Short mmCIF file of C-alpha atoms and ligand atoms in Angstrom, two decimals:
data_model
loop_
_atom_site.label_atom_id
_atom_site.label_comp_id
_atom_site.label_asym_id
_atom_site.label_seq_id
_atom_site.Cartn_x
_atom_site.Cartn_y
_atom_site.Cartn_z
CA MET A 16 -186.82 -53.06 -60.36
CA SER A 17 -185.87 -52.93 -64.06
CA SER A 18 -185.27 -56.15 -65.98
CA THR A 19 -181.68 -55.11 -66.75
CA SER A 20 -180.82 -54.61 -63.10
CA LYS A 21 -177.60 -56.37 -62.15
CA ASP A 22 -179.07 -57.95 -59.03
CA LYS A 23 -182.58 -58.78 -60.18
CA ARG A 24 -183.92 -61.88 -58.41
CA ILE A 25 -185.89 -64.34 -60.52
CA LEU A 26 -187.58 -67.26 -58.77
CA ILE A 27 -188.35 -70.22 -61.01
CA ARG A 28 -190.92 -72.05 -58.95
CA GLY A 29 -192.21 -75.61 -58.91
CA GLY A 30 -190.31 -77.06 -61.85
CA ARG A 31 -188.55 -80.38 -62.28
CA ILE A 32 -184.93 -79.34 -61.85
CA VAL A 33 -182.61 -81.56 -63.82
CA SER A 34 -178.95 -82.34 -63.28
CA SER A 35 -176.81 -85.14 -64.63
CA GLU A 36 -177.40 -86.83 -61.25
CA GLY A 37 -181.18 -86.78 -61.23
CA VAL A 38 -184.37 -84.73 -61.10
CA PHE A 39 -186.09 -83.07 -58.15
CA GLU A 40 -189.24 -81.01 -57.93
CA GLY A 41 -188.42 -77.58 -56.55
CA ASP A 42 -187.39 -73.99 -57.08
CA LEU A 43 -184.37 -72.16 -58.42
CA MET A 44 -183.37 -68.60 -57.57
CA ILE A 45 -181.38 -66.38 -59.91
CA GLU A 46 -179.76 -63.19 -58.68
CA GLY A 47 -178.15 -61.03 -61.32
CA GLU A 48 -175.96 -63.29 -63.46
CA LYS A 49 -175.78 -66.22 -61.03
CA ILE A 50 -177.85 -69.01 -59.59
CA VAL A 51 -177.93 -68.38 -55.85
CA ASP A 52 -180.12 -71.17 -54.53
CA THR A 53 -182.05 -74.29 -55.41
CA GLY A 54 -184.40 -76.11 -53.06
CA VAL A 55 -187.95 -76.74 -52.06
CA LYS A 56 -190.30 -73.82 -51.40
CA LEU A 57 -187.61 -71.16 -51.69
CA ASP A 58 -188.55 -67.79 -50.34
CA GLY A 59 -186.57 -64.64 -49.79
CA GLY A 60 -188.08 -62.05 -52.05
CA ALA A 61 -188.05 -62.23 -55.81
CA ASP A 62 -188.57 -59.45 -58.33
CA GLU A 63 -190.16 -61.90 -60.71
CA THR A 64 -191.63 -65.35 -60.20
CA ILE A 65 -191.94 -67.86 -63.03
CA ASP A 66 -194.39 -70.74 -62.67
CA ALA A 67 -192.45 -73.77 -63.88
CA SER A 68 -195.02 -76.43 -63.06
CA GLY A 69 -195.14 -79.13 -65.71
CA HIS A 70 -191.77 -78.01 -67.04
CA TYR A 71 -188.20 -79.15 -66.73
CA VAL A 72 -185.57 -76.64 -65.64
CA ILE A 73 -182.28 -77.52 -67.30
CA PRO A 74 -178.84 -75.92 -67.72
CA GLY A 75 -178.34 -73.97 -70.95
CA GLY A 76 -176.97 -76.16 -73.70
CA ILE A 77 -173.27 -76.10 -74.58
CA ASP A 78 -172.26 -76.84 -78.16
CA VAL A 79 -168.54 -77.60 -78.28
CA HIS A 80 -168.25 -77.94 -82.05
CA THR A 81 -169.18 -75.01 -84.30
CA HIS A 82 -167.75 -73.11 -87.26
CA LEU A 83 -169.16 -69.58 -87.43
CA ASP A 84 -167.89 -67.19 -90.09
CA LEU A 85 -165.42 -69.81 -91.34
CA PRO A 86 -163.81 -69.41 -94.76
CA PHE A 87 -164.08 -72.94 -96.17
CA GLY A 88 -164.70 -74.67 -99.49
CA GLY A 89 -164.35 -71.49 -101.53
CA THR A 90 -166.91 -69.55 -99.49
CA VAL A 91 -167.65 -68.57 -95.88
CA SER A 92 -170.04 -70.36 -93.51
CA ALA A 93 -173.32 -68.45 -93.54
CA ASP A 94 -173.74 -67.74 -89.83
CA ASP A 95 -171.64 -65.18 -88.03
CA PHE A 96 -171.31 -64.66 -84.27
CA TYR A 97 -174.62 -62.81 -84.17
CA THR A 98 -176.92 -64.85 -86.42
CA GLY A 99 -175.48 -68.15 -85.19
CA HIS A 100 -176.00 -67.05 -81.60
CA VAL A 101 -179.60 -66.05 -82.22
CA GLY A 102 -180.38 -69.49 -83.66
CA ALA A 103 -178.54 -71.20 -80.80
CA ALA A 104 -180.51 -69.21 -78.21
CA TRP A 105 -183.82 -70.20 -79.81
CA GLY A 106 -182.75 -73.79 -79.35
CA GLY A 107 -181.75 -73.40 -75.68
CA THR A 108 -177.99 -73.26 -76.23
CA THR A 109 -176.30 -70.52 -74.23
CA THR A 110 -172.61 -71.40 -74.73
CA HIS A 111 -170.56 -72.67 -77.63
CA ILE A 112 -166.94 -73.29 -78.43
CA ASP A 113 -165.87 -72.40 -81.94
CA PHE A 114 -162.77 -73.58 -83.79
CA ALA A 115 -160.22 -70.85 -84.41
CA ILE A 116 -158.44 -72.45 -87.38
CA GLN A 117 -154.88 -71.41 -88.20
CA THR A 118 -154.29 -70.24 -91.77
CA PRO A 119 -150.91 -71.45 -93.05
CA GLY A 120 -148.25 -68.89 -92.17
CA GLN A 121 -150.22 -67.45 -89.27
CA THR A 122 -149.01 -67.71 -85.71
CA LEU A 123 -151.43 -69.24 -83.24
CA ASN A 124 -151.76 -65.94 -81.44
CA GLN A 125 -152.65 -64.21 -84.70
CA THR A 126 -155.31 -66.88 -85.21
CA VAL A 127 -156.82 -66.16 -81.80
CA ASP A 128 -156.73 -62.40 -82.52
CA GLN A 129 -158.48 -63.01 -85.84
CA TRP A 130 -161.27 -65.00 -84.17
CA HIS A 131 -161.78 -62.30 -81.54
CA GLU A 132 -162.07 -59.78 -84.40
CA LYS A 133 -164.69 -61.95 -86.12
CA VAL A 134 -166.75 -61.94 -82.93
CA GLY A 135 -166.40 -58.17 -82.52
CA ASP A 136 -169.58 -56.58 -81.14
CA LYS A 137 -171.80 -59.49 -82.22
CA PRO A 138 -172.06 -62.12 -79.47
CA VAL A 139 -175.32 -62.94 -77.75
CA ILE A 140 -174.45 -66.22 -76.05
CA ASP A 141 -171.18 -66.99 -74.26
CA TYR A 142 -168.37 -68.51 -76.28
CA GLY A 143 -164.86 -69.89 -76.23
CA PHE A 144 -162.32 -71.06 -78.79
CA HIS A 145 -160.47 -74.28 -79.50
CA LEU A 146 -157.29 -73.74 -81.50
CA ALA A 147 -157.00 -75.86 -84.67
CA VAL A 148 -153.33 -76.13 -85.57
CA THR A 149 -152.73 -76.71 -89.28
CA ASP A 150 -149.23 -75.39 -90.00
CA PHE A 151 -146.57 -76.85 -87.74
CA ASN A 152 -143.09 -75.57 -87.08
CA GLU A 153 -140.93 -75.12 -83.99
CA ALA A 154 -142.25 -71.64 -83.26
CA VAL A 155 -145.88 -72.75 -83.56
CA LEU A 156 -145.33 -75.70 -81.22
CA LYS A 157 -143.76 -73.33 -78.69
CA GLU A 158 -146.85 -71.13 -78.74
CA ILE A 159 -149.19 -73.91 -77.62
CA PRO A 160 -148.67 -73.72 -73.83
CA GLY A 161 -149.18 -69.94 -73.87
CA LEU A 162 -152.67 -70.39 -75.31
CA LEU A 163 -153.76 -71.33 -71.81
CA ASP A 164 -153.12 -67.72 -70.77
CA ARG A 165 -155.68 -66.76 -73.40
CA GLY A 166 -158.26 -69.22 -72.07
CA ILE A 167 -157.71 -71.92 -74.66
CA SER A 168 -157.50 -75.36 -73.09
CA SER A 169 -158.18 -77.51 -76.15
CA LEU A 170 -156.43 -78.03 -79.48
CA LYS A 171 -157.65 -79.57 -82.69
CA VAL A 172 -155.94 -81.37 -85.54
CA PHE A 173 -157.36 -82.62 -88.81
CA MET A 174 -156.36 -86.05 -90.12
CA ALA A 175 -158.24 -85.27 -93.36
CA TYR A 176 -158.57 -82.43 -95.92
CA LYS A 177 -155.27 -83.26 -97.60
CA GLY A 178 -153.40 -80.20 -98.82
CA LEU A 179 -155.51 -77.89 -96.67
CA PHE A 180 -155.78 -78.71 -92.97
CA GLN A 181 -154.39 -82.28 -92.78
CA VAL A 182 -151.47 -82.86 -90.41
CA SER A 183 -148.88 -85.63 -90.32
CA ASP A 184 -148.75 -88.31 -87.65
CA SER A 185 -145.53 -86.79 -86.33
CA ASP A 186 -147.19 -83.39 -85.92
CA LEU A 187 -150.09 -85.09 -84.21
CA TYR A 188 -147.72 -86.94 -81.89
CA ASN A 189 -145.76 -83.79 -81.06
CA THR A 190 -148.97 -81.90 -80.29
CA LEU A 191 -150.11 -84.67 -77.97
CA ARG A 192 -146.71 -84.66 -76.21
CA ILE A 193 -147.04 -80.95 -75.51
CA ALA A 194 -150.64 -81.36 -74.39
CA ARG A 195 -149.64 -84.12 -72.01
CA GLU A 196 -147.51 -81.54 -70.18
CA THR A 197 -149.95 -78.62 -70.33
CA GLY A 198 -153.19 -80.52 -69.74
CA GLN A 199 -154.80 -79.18 -72.91
CA LEU A 200 -157.15 -81.66 -74.57
CA VAL A 201 -156.31 -82.66 -78.15
CA MET A 202 -159.29 -83.20 -80.44
CA ALA A 203 -159.06 -84.78 -83.89
CA HIS A 204 -161.11 -84.95 -87.05
CA CYS A 205 -160.51 -88.63 -87.74
CA GLU A 206 -160.57 -89.65 -91.39
CA ASN A 207 -157.70 -91.04 -93.46
CA GLY A 208 -157.17 -88.05 -95.75
CA ASP A 209 -154.57 -89.77 -97.96
CA VAL A 210 -156.82 -92.67 -98.89
CA ILE A 211 -159.82 -90.37 -99.34
CA ASP A 212 -157.78 -88.26 -101.75
CA GLU A 213 -157.08 -91.37 -103.86
CA LEU A 214 -160.74 -92.43 -103.76
CA VAL A 215 -161.83 -88.98 -104.95
CA LYS A 216 -159.36 -89.14 -107.86
CA GLU A 217 -160.68 -92.60 -108.80
CA ALA A 218 -164.29 -91.39 -108.65
CA HIS A 219 -163.49 -88.44 -110.89
CA ALA A 220 -161.57 -90.65 -113.33
CA ASN A 221 -164.63 -92.88 -113.58
CA GLY A 222 -166.91 -89.93 -114.32
CA HIS A 223 -168.63 -89.77 -110.92
CA PHE A 224 -169.51 -86.23 -109.84
CA GLU A 225 -172.90 -86.44 -108.05
CA PRO A 226 -173.30 -85.62 -104.31
CA LYS A 227 -173.51 -89.29 -103.27
CA TRP A 228 -169.87 -89.70 -104.26
CA HIS A 229 -168.94 -87.47 -101.37
CA ALA A 230 -170.07 -90.30 -99.08
CA LEU A 231 -168.81 -93.11 -101.27
CA THR A 232 -165.28 -91.67 -101.32
CA ARG A 233 -165.20 -91.28 -97.51
CA PRO A 234 -166.09 -94.80 -96.29
CA PRO A 235 -166.59 -95.70 -92.62
CA GLU A 236 -163.31 -97.63 -92.70
CA ALA A 237 -161.42 -94.39 -93.45
CA GLU A 238 -162.92 -92.91 -90.30
CA ALA A 239 -162.47 -96.01 -88.14
CA GLU A 240 -158.81 -96.38 -89.19
CA ALA A 241 -158.02 -92.76 -88.32
CA THR A 242 -159.95 -93.01 -85.05
CA GLY A 243 -157.90 -96.04 -84.03
CA ARG A 244 -154.68 -94.36 -85.15
CA PHE A 245 -155.44 -91.19 -83.22
CA ILE A 246 -156.15 -93.16 -80.08
CA ALA A 247 -152.99 -95.26 -80.55
CA ILE A 248 -150.82 -92.16 -81.09
CA ALA A 249 -152.36 -90.55 -78.01
CA GLU A 250 -151.59 -93.70 -76.03
CA MET A 251 -147.96 -93.60 -77.22
CA ALA A 252 -147.79 -89.92 -76.27
CA GLY A 253 -149.37 -90.62 -72.88
CA ALA A 254 -152.10 -88.01 -73.43
CA PRO A 255 -155.91 -88.02 -73.36
CA CYS A 256 -157.69 -87.64 -76.68
CA TYR A 257 -161.10 -86.52 -77.95
CA VAL A 258 -162.60 -87.72 -81.23
CA VAL A 259 -164.87 -85.16 -82.90
CA HIS A 260 -168.00 -85.89 -84.96
CA LEU A 261 -167.92 -89.68 -84.76
CA THR A 262 -170.43 -91.15 -87.22
CA ASN A 263 -170.46 -94.93 -87.30
CA GLU A 264 -170.28 -98.23 -85.47
CA LEU A 265 -166.80 -99.21 -86.67
CA ALA A 266 -165.31 -95.97 -85.33
CA LEU A 267 -167.37 -96.24 -82.15
CA ASN A 268 -165.91 -99.68 -81.51
CA GLN A 269 -162.42 -98.19 -81.57
CA VAL A 270 -163.39 -95.78 -78.80
CA ARG A 271 -165.20 -98.48 -76.84
CA ARG A 272 -162.18 -100.78 -77.00
CA ALA A 273 -159.84 -98.01 -75.85
CA ARG A 274 -162.10 -97.05 -72.95
CA SER A 275 -162.48 -100.67 -71.89
CA ARG A 276 -158.67 -100.74 -71.61
CA GLY A 277 -158.88 -97.73 -69.32
CA LEU A 278 -157.48 -95.21 -71.80
CA PRO A 279 -158.62 -91.59 -71.44
CA ALA A 280 -160.29 -91.59 -74.87
CA PHE A 281 -163.37 -89.39 -75.28
CA ALA A 282 -165.70 -88.84 -78.21
CA GLU A 283 -168.66 -86.86 -79.45
CA SER A 284 -171.19 -87.53 -82.13
CA CYS A 285 -173.39 -84.89 -83.77
CA THR A 286 -177.17 -84.71 -84.06
CA GLN A 287 -177.31 -85.33 -87.79
CA TYR A 288 -175.54 -88.68 -87.58
CA LEU A 289 -178.46 -90.06 -85.56
CA PHE A 290 -181.21 -88.82 -87.88
CA LYS A 291 -179.94 -88.50 -91.44
CA LYS A 292 -179.12 -91.45 -93.66
CA TYR A 293 -176.94 -92.28 -96.67
CA GLU A 294 -179.96 -92.32 -99.02
CA ASP A 295 -180.34 -88.55 -98.44
CA TYR A 296 -177.36 -88.12 -100.78
CA GLU A 297 -179.38 -89.73 -103.58
CA LEU A 298 -182.31 -87.30 -103.41
CA PRO A 299 -183.12 -85.62 -106.74
CA ASP A 300 -182.46 -81.99 -107.68
CA PHE A 301 -179.09 -81.79 -105.93
CA GLU A 302 -180.86 -82.02 -102.52
CA GLY A 303 -178.11 -84.43 -101.44
CA ALA A 304 -175.74 -81.44 -101.27
CA LYS A 305 -177.45 -80.37 -98.04
CA VAL A 306 -175.91 -83.33 -96.22
CA VAL A 307 -172.46 -82.98 -97.72
CA MET A 308 -170.31 -82.78 -94.63
CA SER A 309 -167.25 -84.62 -93.41
CA PRO A 310 -167.30 -87.31 -92.22
CA PRO A 311 -170.40 -88.07 -94.27
CA ILE A 312 -173.80 -89.28 -93.15
CA ARG A 313 -173.84 -93.09 -92.86
CA SER A 314 -176.40 -95.82 -93.43
CA ALA A 315 -179.19 -95.93 -90.86
CA ASP A 316 -177.97 -99.24 -89.47
CA ASN A 317 -175.37 -97.21 -87.54
CA TRP A 318 -178.05 -95.34 -85.57
CA PRO A 319 -178.70 -97.98 -82.88
CA ALA A 320 -174.98 -98.19 -82.09
CA LEU A 321 -174.72 -94.40 -81.75
CA TRP A 322 -177.78 -94.21 -79.45
CA GLN A 323 -176.29 -97.03 -77.41
CA GLY A 324 -172.94 -95.22 -77.29
CA LEU A 325 -174.63 -92.09 -75.97
CA ALA A 326 -176.51 -94.08 -73.37
CA ASP A 327 -173.54 -96.14 -72.11
CA ASN A 328 -171.03 -93.24 -72.11
CA THR A 329 -168.84 -94.49 -74.95
CA LEU A 330 -169.85 -91.11 -76.36
CA GLN A 331 -169.78 -88.35 -73.76
CA ILE A 332 -171.06 -85.41 -75.79
CA ILE A 333 -173.46 -84.54 -78.57
CA SER A 334 -172.48 -81.46 -80.57
CA THR A 335 -173.49 -80.07 -83.97
CA ASP A 336 -170.48 -79.26 -86.17
CA HIS A 337 -172.69 -76.31 -87.16
CA CYS A 338 -171.12 -75.05 -90.40
CA PRO A 339 -174.01 -73.85 -92.54
CA PHE A 340 -173.92 -73.11 -96.26
CA ASN A 341 -176.91 -71.89 -98.22
CA PHE A 342 -178.35 -74.37 -100.70
CA LYS A 343 -178.68 -71.57 -103.23
CA GLY A 344 -175.42 -69.73 -103.85
CA GLN A 345 -173.07 -71.82 -101.72
CA LYS A 346 -173.79 -75.57 -101.98
CA ASP A 347 -174.30 -74.72 -105.68
CA LEU A 348 -170.55 -74.32 -106.07
CA GLY A 349 -170.42 -78.10 -106.37
CA ARG A 350 -173.28 -78.65 -108.87
CA GLU A 351 -170.82 -80.13 -111.33
CA ASP A 352 -168.51 -81.88 -108.85
CA PHE A 353 -169.23 -83.27 -105.37
CA ALA A 354 -165.68 -82.39 -104.30
CA LYS A 355 -166.50 -78.69 -104.71
CA ILE A 356 -169.62 -78.71 -102.51
CA PRO A 357 -168.78 -76.76 -99.32
CA ASN A 358 -168.67 -79.25 -96.46
CA GLY A 359 -170.99 -78.53 -93.57
CA SER A 360 -174.56 -78.12 -92.34
CA PRO A 361 -176.58 -76.15 -89.78
CA GLY A 362 -177.83 -77.60 -86.47
CA MET A 363 -177.21 -75.36 -83.46
CA GLU A 364 -180.87 -74.44 -83.07
CA GLU A 365 -182.25 -77.95 -83.50
CA ARG A 366 -179.73 -79.91 -81.38
CA LEU A 367 -181.45 -79.95 -77.98
CA MET A 368 -184.91 -80.53 -79.40
CA MET A 369 -183.80 -83.35 -81.71
CA MET A 370 -181.76 -85.03 -78.99
CA TYR A 371 -184.56 -84.71 -76.44
CA HIS A 372 -187.19 -85.98 -78.85
CA GLY A 373 -185.11 -88.79 -80.30
CA GLY A 374 -183.31 -89.68 -77.08
CA VAL A 375 -185.76 -89.14 -74.21
CA ASN A 376 -189.10 -89.59 -76.02
CA GLY A 377 -187.46 -92.33 -78.06
CA GLY A 378 -186.51 -94.25 -74.92
CA HIS A 379 -182.73 -94.28 -75.41
CA TYR A 380 -181.87 -92.32 -72.23
CA ASP A 381 -183.54 -90.27 -69.52
CA VAL A 382 -183.67 -86.50 -69.11
CA SER A 383 -180.62 -86.48 -66.79
CA ARG A 384 -178.50 -88.15 -69.41
CA PHE A 385 -179.88 -85.68 -71.96
CA VAL A 386 -178.59 -82.83 -69.78
CA GLU A 387 -175.29 -84.63 -69.21
CA ILE A 388 -174.46 -85.06 -72.93
CA THR A 389 -175.69 -81.62 -74.01
CA ALA A 390 -174.39 -79.43 -71.16
CA THR A 391 -172.67 -81.05 -68.18
CA ASN A 392 -170.10 -83.20 -69.97
CA PRO A 393 -169.27 -80.41 -72.44
CA ALA A 394 -168.57 -78.13 -69.47
CA LYS A 395 -166.54 -80.76 -67.63
CA LEU A 396 -164.39 -81.85 -70.56
CA PHE A 397 -163.71 -78.34 -71.79
CA GLY A 398 -162.88 -76.53 -68.57
CA LEU A 399 -166.14 -74.69 -67.88
CA TYR A 400 -167.60 -76.71 -65.00
CA PRO A 401 -169.28 -75.78 -62.64
CA ARG A 402 -169.58 -72.25 -63.97
CA LYS A 403 -171.49 -73.73 -66.92
CA GLY A 404 -173.36 -77.00 -67.41
CA ALA A 405 -174.88 -77.09 -63.92
CA LEU A 406 -177.70 -75.53 -61.92
CA LEU A 407 -175.70 -75.09 -58.73
CA PRO A 408 -175.45 -72.09 -56.41
CA GLY A 409 -172.61 -70.04 -57.92
CA SER A 410 -173.11 -71.33 -61.47
CA ASP A 411 -173.91 -68.84 -64.21
CA ALA A 412 -177.66 -68.45 -64.53
CA ASP A 413 -177.82 -70.15 -67.92
CA VAL A 414 -181.21 -71.70 -67.45
CA VAL A 415 -183.76 -73.18 -69.82
CA LEU A 416 -187.42 -73.72 -69.05
CA TRP A 417 -188.28 -76.79 -71.07
CA ASP A 418 -191.84 -77.73 -71.98
CA PRO A 419 -191.86 -81.50 -72.52
CA LYS A 420 -195.35 -81.43 -74.05
CA LYS A 421 -194.99 -78.58 -76.52
CA GLU A 422 -194.38 -79.47 -80.14
CA ARG A 423 -192.49 -77.76 -82.90
CA THR A 424 -192.21 -78.59 -86.58
CA PHE A 425 -188.98 -77.47 -88.23
CA SER A 426 -188.80 -75.67 -91.54
CA GLY A 427 -186.15 -73.68 -93.34
CA GLU A 428 -188.31 -70.56 -93.01
CA SER A 429 -188.95 -70.82 -89.30
CA THR A 430 -185.48 -71.71 -88.05
CA HIS A 431 -183.37 -68.70 -87.14
CA ALA A 432 -179.91 -69.48 -88.48
CA ASN A 433 -178.84 -67.36 -91.44
CA VAL A 434 -179.25 -70.23 -93.87
CA ASP A 435 -181.97 -71.20 -96.31
CA HIS A 436 -182.68 -74.71 -95.05
CA THR A 437 -182.73 -77.04 -92.08
CA LEU A 438 -181.68 -80.68 -92.15
CA TYR A 439 -184.94 -81.47 -90.33
CA GLU A 440 -187.51 -79.98 -92.71
CA GLY A 441 -191.00 -81.15 -91.71
CA VAL A 442 -189.81 -83.01 -88.61
CA THR A 443 -192.04 -82.54 -85.55
CA VAL A 444 -190.45 -82.79 -82.12
CA ARG A 445 -192.10 -82.85 -78.69
CA GLY A 446 -190.07 -81.02 -76.03
CA VAL A 447 -189.21 -77.37 -76.64
CA PRO A 448 -187.39 -74.58 -74.77
CA VAL A 449 -189.91 -71.87 -73.87
CA LYS A 450 -187.71 -69.54 -71.82
CA VAL A 451 -183.94 -69.20 -72.05
CA TRP A 452 -181.78 -67.11 -69.74
CA ARG A 453 -178.07 -66.50 -70.30
CA ARG A 454 -176.36 -65.23 -67.14
CA GLY A 455 -179.76 -64.15 -65.86
CA GLU A 456 -180.72 -62.20 -68.95
CA LEU A 457 -183.80 -63.41 -70.80
CA LEU A 458 -182.86 -64.35 -74.37
CA ILE A 459 -186.03 -66.21 -75.34
CA GLY A 460 -189.50 -65.88 -73.80
CA ASP A 461 -193.14 -65.69 -74.91
CA GLY A 462 -192.18 -66.77 -78.39
CA ALA A 463 -189.81 -63.83 -78.93
CA PHE A 464 -186.09 -63.14 -78.95
CA HIS A 465 -185.04 -60.61 -76.30
CA GLY A 466 -181.25 -60.94 -76.50
CA LYS A 467 -178.97 -58.04 -77.24
CA ARG A 468 -176.08 -57.96 -79.64
CA GLY A 469 -172.74 -57.65 -77.85
CA THR A 470 -173.79 -59.16 -74.53
CA GLY A 471 -172.21 -62.59 -74.98
CA GLN A 472 -168.93 -63.06 -73.11
CA TYR A 473 -165.67 -64.71 -74.05
CA LEU A 474 -164.98 -67.64 -71.73
CA GLU A 475 -161.46 -68.19 -70.52
CA ARG A 476 -161.38 -71.95 -70.05
CA SER A 477 -159.15 -73.92 -67.74
CA VAL A 478 -157.84 -77.43 -68.24
CA ALA A 479 -160.38 -80.11 -67.43
CA GLY A 480 -160.16 -81.93 -64.12
O1 LIG B 524 -168.15 -80.91 -93.09
C1 LIG B 524 -167.73 -80.39 -92.07
N1 LIG B 524 -167.67 -81.11 -90.99
N2 LIG B 524 -167.35 -79.09 -92.06
C2 LIG B 524 -166.72 -78.40 -91.03
C3 LIG B 524 -165.28 -78.73 -90.87
C4 LIG B 524 -165.06 -80.00 -90.11
O2 LIG B 524 -164.50 -80.95 -90.63
O3 LIG B 524 -165.46 -80.09 -88.95
ZN1 LIG B 525 -164.16 -82.09 -88.97
ZN1 LIG B 526 -166.22 -79.26 -87.51
#
């Protein structure tokens, strides 16, 4: 039977099969694009048998926060829907949700059309879109419910980037009111854009232009204030809310307080906020530009709180905010002024390995929680479960064979994203994906990429349960 056959049966035998509930030693059967069985000593005729002994078998990773092919900061993020997908696949991620961001004057439906055009014939992994609303008027608000018919069950607003993406509190409130009726989940970039704008002007007036001023003009308080405000506005609107890329303990405490009051407040952090530190902005030779992103990297004394938040479910998801810009030719745009450095960094390929190494090997959580924050919760909160994020009969056969003993050292040359650096240069992790299937098709195996351009599918998402 050929490897492209629609009903090929692949038996993954004798692995440690991981779900968010626990781990059991057993087998998993794939038929065509689906998982058809899991159990002990499965039989029933396979076309191919994979020996998984000594390995974990986990659901393909889901990254719910990416920006591929995004015009931003005077340039365009360096990965498109092919190169970004190749890097993601190498890292064991088989699904992502990208932000379709409205350009002022565009309708929301035009924005969705534009993002589908960007994807074109490129996709390798499966993908969906959140809709980031930036230009509000009556007609735009009326379009929101109809996005569900196009598979878009989450919206995003920016409370920062004044004069570009930032929305008013009334627009935020009105969006949440609509979402309360439709069931769409509203996500927010939480930073106080007005105060940040003043701090940037002050820094410039005082002759400060180096990369570290990006962080110094976006203090943790600006993030914590906006996080608290977002949650409070969501409470007044009677809607759930989701905080994106949370970076620090002050902001985390806002989410923890809300959840302890029983509010449906959810939050993600991103890999880099658990591994990079403020001092990286002060590296010589403009190296600090590599970590210019918003919100910025914080001091390392925030790391324990973030690990704790991931372990105790104050944070439900770890994503990447993958928005890569080349050091040479793109980050360079801000050599003379930190405010002109394109905001964003790569991370889709490294996410699972960094979060396994730091989280599981580091003793912060077990492998089930690792799967929960990287795949299961993303699927549940964003309307993909149990098709994605689970190894259940009927789920898509997005399966990763994970070698917990194998090591990999990251370098800008050896990572696969279309960008000239990694944030984790020289970092060695233990725990690596060795085979990756997306809907039963082998994307990664025997140290090679086998995926085919154009085979990734658009995911129509429903509202979360
Ligand atoms: O610096 C960042 N995070 N760039 C991407 C846009 C955003 O705010 O998520
Ligand atoms: Zn953001
Ligand atoms: Zn982002």
